Amino acid sequence: SVCTHQVTLQAGGRNGHNLHKLTVTDLLDIIAWIEHFRGVIKKVDLGLDSAFEHKIQRLVQDDRRGIFAKIMMEGATEKDALSGLAWMLAELDDLRLLAQDELMIRSRNQTLDWAAKAYETSHQLHQTKEGKIFTSLPEDVFALAAIHLHTLCDRLPLSSSVLPTIITIILSTIRQVQLDMGGGRLTDLENICAAANDFQRMGDKWEGIVSEILEGCFPPCEVEEMNHDKENCYGCVMRENLEAVSSELVFTFMSDAVFAAKSNIVSVFYPIHDAIGTDLFGVEWEDNWTQNELARTLTATVDDFLGDLRSYLDDYLLEKAISALASATIVFYIECLLKMAGGHGGVKKSSFKNNEKALSRISGDIDIMRTYFDDLLEEMPQLSRSINTDFEVLSCFYELMSIAAGLSSSRTVDFILVLHKIIGNVDITKHIICDLWRLISPKGMKAIMKTLSDVEPEMVAIAAQDDFGSAKYKEKINIPGLCLEDMLERIYC
């Protein structure tokens, strides 16, 4: 046919030598024409068992370009016509696959190029009238992608096999750029908050545009549920696949938004480490700071930063940031305690002058930190479970030290197992217990090591059931100072 010849010529022959020179629009037109042509052919039965004349009549009726009429005018036999048609379709199929491959490569490279440039751009910070910080990154990425996706949907027929493939490539490439480059936007507190808000908006935007594409290109089948075979329905399968890719992209943006919001603890706790990290549990803390001044300094610093976070972050992300601040507070306090326990330089006396006074100071510190976060729970009660879990860990440490000091009648084994259910690693749990006893009661080391030996089989059984701790402490997201598990591994492994 003339059209087939023109398409083949435009592509640079049957091997598509000119495909790399064509624009994306040209490639889409070639694919669309070939798929339209095949769609025409699919409307008729080309088996040799039916009347040839009837088939040709149907072909001619459906063929606007007169391809099959020309075949008949030349007096072709049924066998010749079908052979020629089969050859033509095979040639066009090969060309379509080549054009499709070129389009996929082009789409991926173009998406990668403009998305990377958008992420590399230094964006100006903006604020809403409520004070929320953001940049134009979502709009920069979204605008070009939306144009490309809408062009695909407009140029290709809904039945096109390449349409969902190209959309999937674009979405997957943007997700990869976010994974590779999103972290580069987490610099200081203001930029971290802007990134958190931006990522959340990008998740919302992509959810919206993919929903629009699904409704426009792959609307739900209007077939009775009982009679509909979804597994073999092209539209249903394509819709399901795109929904899966879209969900993965949206999840990436949303989880990165939460990551960014939580990573603000780094900016908060660096000055806290510098201000009180070396003094906490020291001589002055025990003897002179009778009003738990260091714990008050800690909560005051957290509250100062929290004021900025309230202004800068979206409400949902603020909630995540506060949860991270509570966890980081407990991790910081326990880390200072364990470092003190492992560095007192002797085993014949306690690291504290007076265990009872020191434990009273610790109890006071816990009360101040607990009161501060309990006040926050009044406005965010949904965080109560998370914050309660954090303070249960600290309470367990306090009870074990009280047992070591002879100030508690609780059974040692009971609280060893309570702690181990939180930590989940037998060796780390044993290290912690031994360090706490060295800190409080060095003379009791022999007895506590015997207790640990006796209870070890039960600890091993617990660890086997729950591989290294509860789900909370399995969350390893590489934010320094956030995860108890990470801190313990850094100290003991």
PDB file of N, CA, C and O in Angstrom, residues 346-374:
ATOM      1  N   GLY A 346      36.454   2.175  86.172  1.00  0.00           N
ATOM      2  CA  GLY A 346      36.716   1.303  87.316  1.00  0.00           C
ATOM      3  C   GLY A 346      35.543   0.395  87.580  1.00  0.00           C
ATOM      4  O   GLY A 346      34.444   0.628  87.098  1.00  0.00           O
ATOM      5  N   VAL A 347      35.774  -0.657  88.362  1.00  0.00           N
ATOM      6  CA  VAL A 347      34.697  -1.606  88.640  1.00  0.00           C
ATOM      7  C   VAL A 347      34.507  -1.814  90.135  1.00  0.00           C
ATOM      8  O   VAL A 347      33.693  -2.623  90.541  1.00  0.00           O
ATOM      9  N   LYS A 348      35.212  -1.078  90.947  1.00  0.00           N
ATOM     10  CA  LYS A 348      35.116  -1.299  92.404  1.00  0.00           C
ATOM     11  C   LYS A 348      34.126  -0.361  93.074  1.00  0.00           C
ATOM     12  O   LYS A 348      33.806  -0.539  94.233  1.00  0.00           O
ATOM     13  N   LYS A 349      33.681   0.653  92.382  1.00  0.00           N
ATOM     14  CA  LYS A 349      32.707   1.555  92.975  1.00  0.00           C
ATOM     15  C   LYS A 349      31.765   2.056  91.898  1.00  0.00           C
ATOM     16  O   LYS A 349      32.034   1.954  90.695  1.00  0.00           O
ATOM     17  N   SER A 350      30.654   2.594  92.324  1.00  0.00           N
ATOM     18  CA  SER A 350      29.679   3.129  91.397  1.00  0.00           C
ATOM     19  C   SER A 350      30.238   4.360  90.704  1.00  0.00           C
ATOM     20  O   SER A 350      31.086   5.058  91.222  1.00  0.00           O
ATOM     21  N   SER A 351      29.710   4.637  89.492  1.00  0.00           N
ATOM     22  CA  SER A 351      30.107   5.855  88.795  1.00  0.00           C
ATOM     23  C   SER A 351      29.474   7.074  89.432  1.00  0.00           C
ATOM     24  O   SER A 351      29.901   8.190  89.174  1.00  0.00           O
ATOM     25  N   PHE A 352      28.431   6.879  90.187  1.00  0.00           N
ATOM     26  CA  PHE A 352      27.795   7.988  90.887  1.00  0.00           C
ATOM     27  C   PHE A 352      28.266   8.004  92.342  1.00  0.00           C
ATOM     28  O   PHE A 352      28.550   6.968  92.934  1.00  0.00           O
ATOM     29  N   LYS A 353      28.330   9.195  92.910  1.00  0.00           N
ATOM     30  CA  LYS A 353      28.696   9.281  94.332  1.00  0.00           C
ATOM     31  C   LYS A 353      27.628   8.639  95.195  1.00  0.00           C
ATOM     32  O   LYS A 353      27.928   8.000  96.215  1.00  0.00           O
ATOM     33  N   ASN A 354      26.400   8.858  94.811  1.00  0.00           N
ATOM     34  CA  ASN A 354      25.283   8.340  95.595  1.00  0.00           C
ATOM     35  C   ASN A 354      24.216   7.831  94.620  1.00  0.00           C
ATOM     36  O   ASN A 354      23.581   8.613  93.916  1.00  0.00           O
ATOM     37  N   ASN A 355      24.047   6.508  94.595  1.00  0.00           N
ATOM     38  CA  ASN A 355      23.103   5.927  93.647  1.00  0.00           C
ATOM     39  C   ASN A 355      21.682   6.450  93.836  1.00  0.00           C
ATOM     40  O   ASN A 355      20.967   6.721  92.869  1.00  0.00           O
ATOM     41  N   GLU A 356      21.289   6.575  95.100  1.00  0.00           N
ATOM     42  CA  GLU A 356      19.923   7.018  95.370  1.00  0.00           C
ATOM     43  C   GLU A 356      19.701   8.431  94.836  1.00  0.00           C
ATOM     44  O   GLU A 356      18.670   8.730  94.230  1.00  0.00           O
ATOM     45  N   LYS A 357      20.687   9.316  95.051  1.00  0.00           N
ATOM     46  CA  LYS A 357      20.558  10.682  94.553  1.00  0.00           C
ATOM     47  C   LYS A 357      20.557  10.703  93.021  1.00  0.00           C
ATOM     48  O   LYS A 357      19.766  11.423  92.399  1.00  0.00           O
ATOM     49  N   ALA A 358      21.447   9.903  92.438  1.00  0.00           N
ATOM     50  CA  ALA A 358      21.532   9.869  90.977  1.00  0.00           C
ATOM     51  C   ALA A 358      20.237   9.354  90.362  1.00  0.00           C
ATOM     52  O   ALA A 358      19.737   9.907  89.369  1.00  0.00           O
ATOM     53  N   LEU A 359      19.668   8.314  90.954  1.00  0.00           N
ATOM     54  CA  LEU A 359      18.410   7.787  90.431  1.00  0.00           C
ATOM     55  C   LEU A 359      17.266   8.772  90.627  1.00  0.00           C
ATOM     56  O   LEU A 359      16.338   8.835  89.820  1.00  0.00           O
ATOM     57  N   SER A 360      17.347   9.555  91.690  1.00  0.00           N
ATOM     58  CA  SER A 360      16.351  10.611  91.887  1.00  0.00           C
ATOM     59  C   SER A 360      16.477  11.670  90.791  1.00  0.00           C
ATOM     60  O   SER A 360      15.461  12.173  90.283  1.00  0.00           O
ATOM     61  N   ARG A 361      17.718  11.998  90.409  1.00  0.00           N
ATOM     62  CA  ARG A 361      17.929  12.946  89.325  1.00  0.00           C
ATOM     63  C   ARG A 361      17.359  12.373  88.004  1.00  0.00           C
ATOM     64  O   ARG A 361      16.701  13.086  87.241  1.00  0.00           O
ATOM     65  N   ILE A 362      17.636  11.106  87.757  1.00  0.00           N
ATOM     66  CA  ILE A 362      17.140  10.472  86.534  1.00  0.00           C
ATOM     67  C   ILE A 362      15.613  10.471  86.525  1.00  0.00           C
ATOM     68  O   ILE A 362      14.976  10.781  85.499  1.00  0.00           O
ATOM     69  N   SER A 363      15.015  10.138  87.653  1.00  0.00           N
ATOM     70  CA  SER A 363      13.556  10.153  87.756  1.00  0.00           C
ATOM     71  C   SER A 363      13.004  11.551  87.473  1.00  0.00           C
ATOM     72  O   SER A 363      12.002  11.718  86.763  1.00  0.00           O
ATOM     73  N   GLY A 364      13.684  12.570  88.000  1.00  0.00           N
ATOM     74  CA  GLY A 364      13.263  13.944  87.748  1.00  0.00           C
ATOM     75  C   GLY A 364      13.405  14.326  86.280  1.00  0.00           C
ATOM     76  O   GLY A 364      12.530  15.000  85.712  1.00  0.00           O
ATOM     77  N   ASP A 365      14.507  13.892  85.656  1.00  0.00           N
ATOM     78  CA  ASP A 365      14.702  14.157  84.229  1.00  0.00           C
ATOM     79  C   ASP A 365      13.574  13.528  83.408  1.00  0.00           C
ATOM     80  O   ASP A 365      13.019  14.161  82.494  1.00  0.00           O
ATOM     81  N   ILE A 366      13.258  12.286  83.738  1.00  0.00           N
ATOM     82  CA  ILE A 366      12.203  11.581  82.999  1.00  0.00           C
ATOM     83  C   ILE A 366      10.874  12.308  83.158  1.00  0.00           C
ATOM     84  O   ILE A 366      10.124  12.490  82.191  1.00  0.00           O
ATOM     85  N   ASP A 367      10.584  12.750  84.383  1.00  0.00           N
ATOM     86  CA  ASP A 367       9.312  13.466  84.622  1.00  0.00           C
ATOM     87  C   ASP A 367       9.232  14.741  83.786  1.00  0.00           C
ATOM     88  O   ASP A 367       8.174  15.056  83.229  1.00  0.00           O
ATOM     89  N   ILE A 368      10.342  15.496  83.712  1.00  0.00           N
ATOM     90  CA  ILE A 368      10.339  16.747  82.938  1.00  0.00           C
ATOM     91  C   ILE A 368      10.137  16.465  81.451  1.00  0.00           C
ATOM     92  O   ILE A 368       9.323  17.131  80.783  1.00  0.00           O
ATOM     93  N   MET A 369      10.858  15.484  80.922  1.00  0.00           N
ATOM     94  CA  MET A 369      10.711  15.156  79.506  1.00  0.00           C
ATOM     95  C   MET A 369       9.314  14.608  79.220  1.00  0.00           C
ATOM     96  O   MET A 369       8.685  14.962  78.220  1.00  0.00           O
ATOM     97  N   ARG A 370       8.825  13.775  80.135  1.00  0.00           N
ATOM     98  CA  ARG A 370       7.502  13.181  79.946  1.00  0.00           C
ATOM     99  C   ARG A 370       6.411  14.248  79.985  1.00  0.00           C
ATOM    100  O   ARG A 370       5.486  14.244  79.165  1.00  0.00           O
ATOM    101  N   THR A 371       6.514  15.167  80.910  1.00  0.00           N
ATOM    102  CA  THR A 371       5.522  16.243  81.017  1.00  0.00           C
ATOM    103  C   THR A 371       5.505  17.099  79.761  1.00  0.00           C
ATOM    104  O   THR A 371       4.425  17.483  79.274  1.00  0.00           O
ATOM    105  N   TYR A 372       6.691  17.380  79.230  1.00  0.00           N
ATOM    106  CA  TYR A 372       6.760  18.203  78.017  1.00  0.00           C
ATOM    107  C   TYR A 372       6.013  17.534  76.866  1.00  0.00           C
ATOM    108  O   TYR A 372       5.185  18.168  76.182  1.00  0.00           O
ATOM    109  N   PHE A 373       6.273  16.262  76.636  1.00  0.00           N
ATOM    110  CA  PHE A 373       5.626  15.582  75.517  1.00  0.00           C
ATOM    111  C   PHE A 373       4.161  15.260  75.807  1.00  0.00           C
ATOM    112  O   PHE A 373       3.351  15.206  74.873  1.00  0.00           O
ATOM    113  N   ASP A 374       3.809  15.060  77.098  1.00  0.00           N
ATOM    114  CA  ASP A 374       2.397  14.871  77.428  1.00  0.00           C
ATOM    115  C   ASP A 374       1.590  16.117  77.093  1.00  0.00           C
ATOM    116  O   ASP A 374       0.435  16.035  76.653  1.00  0.00           O
TER     117      ASP A 374
END
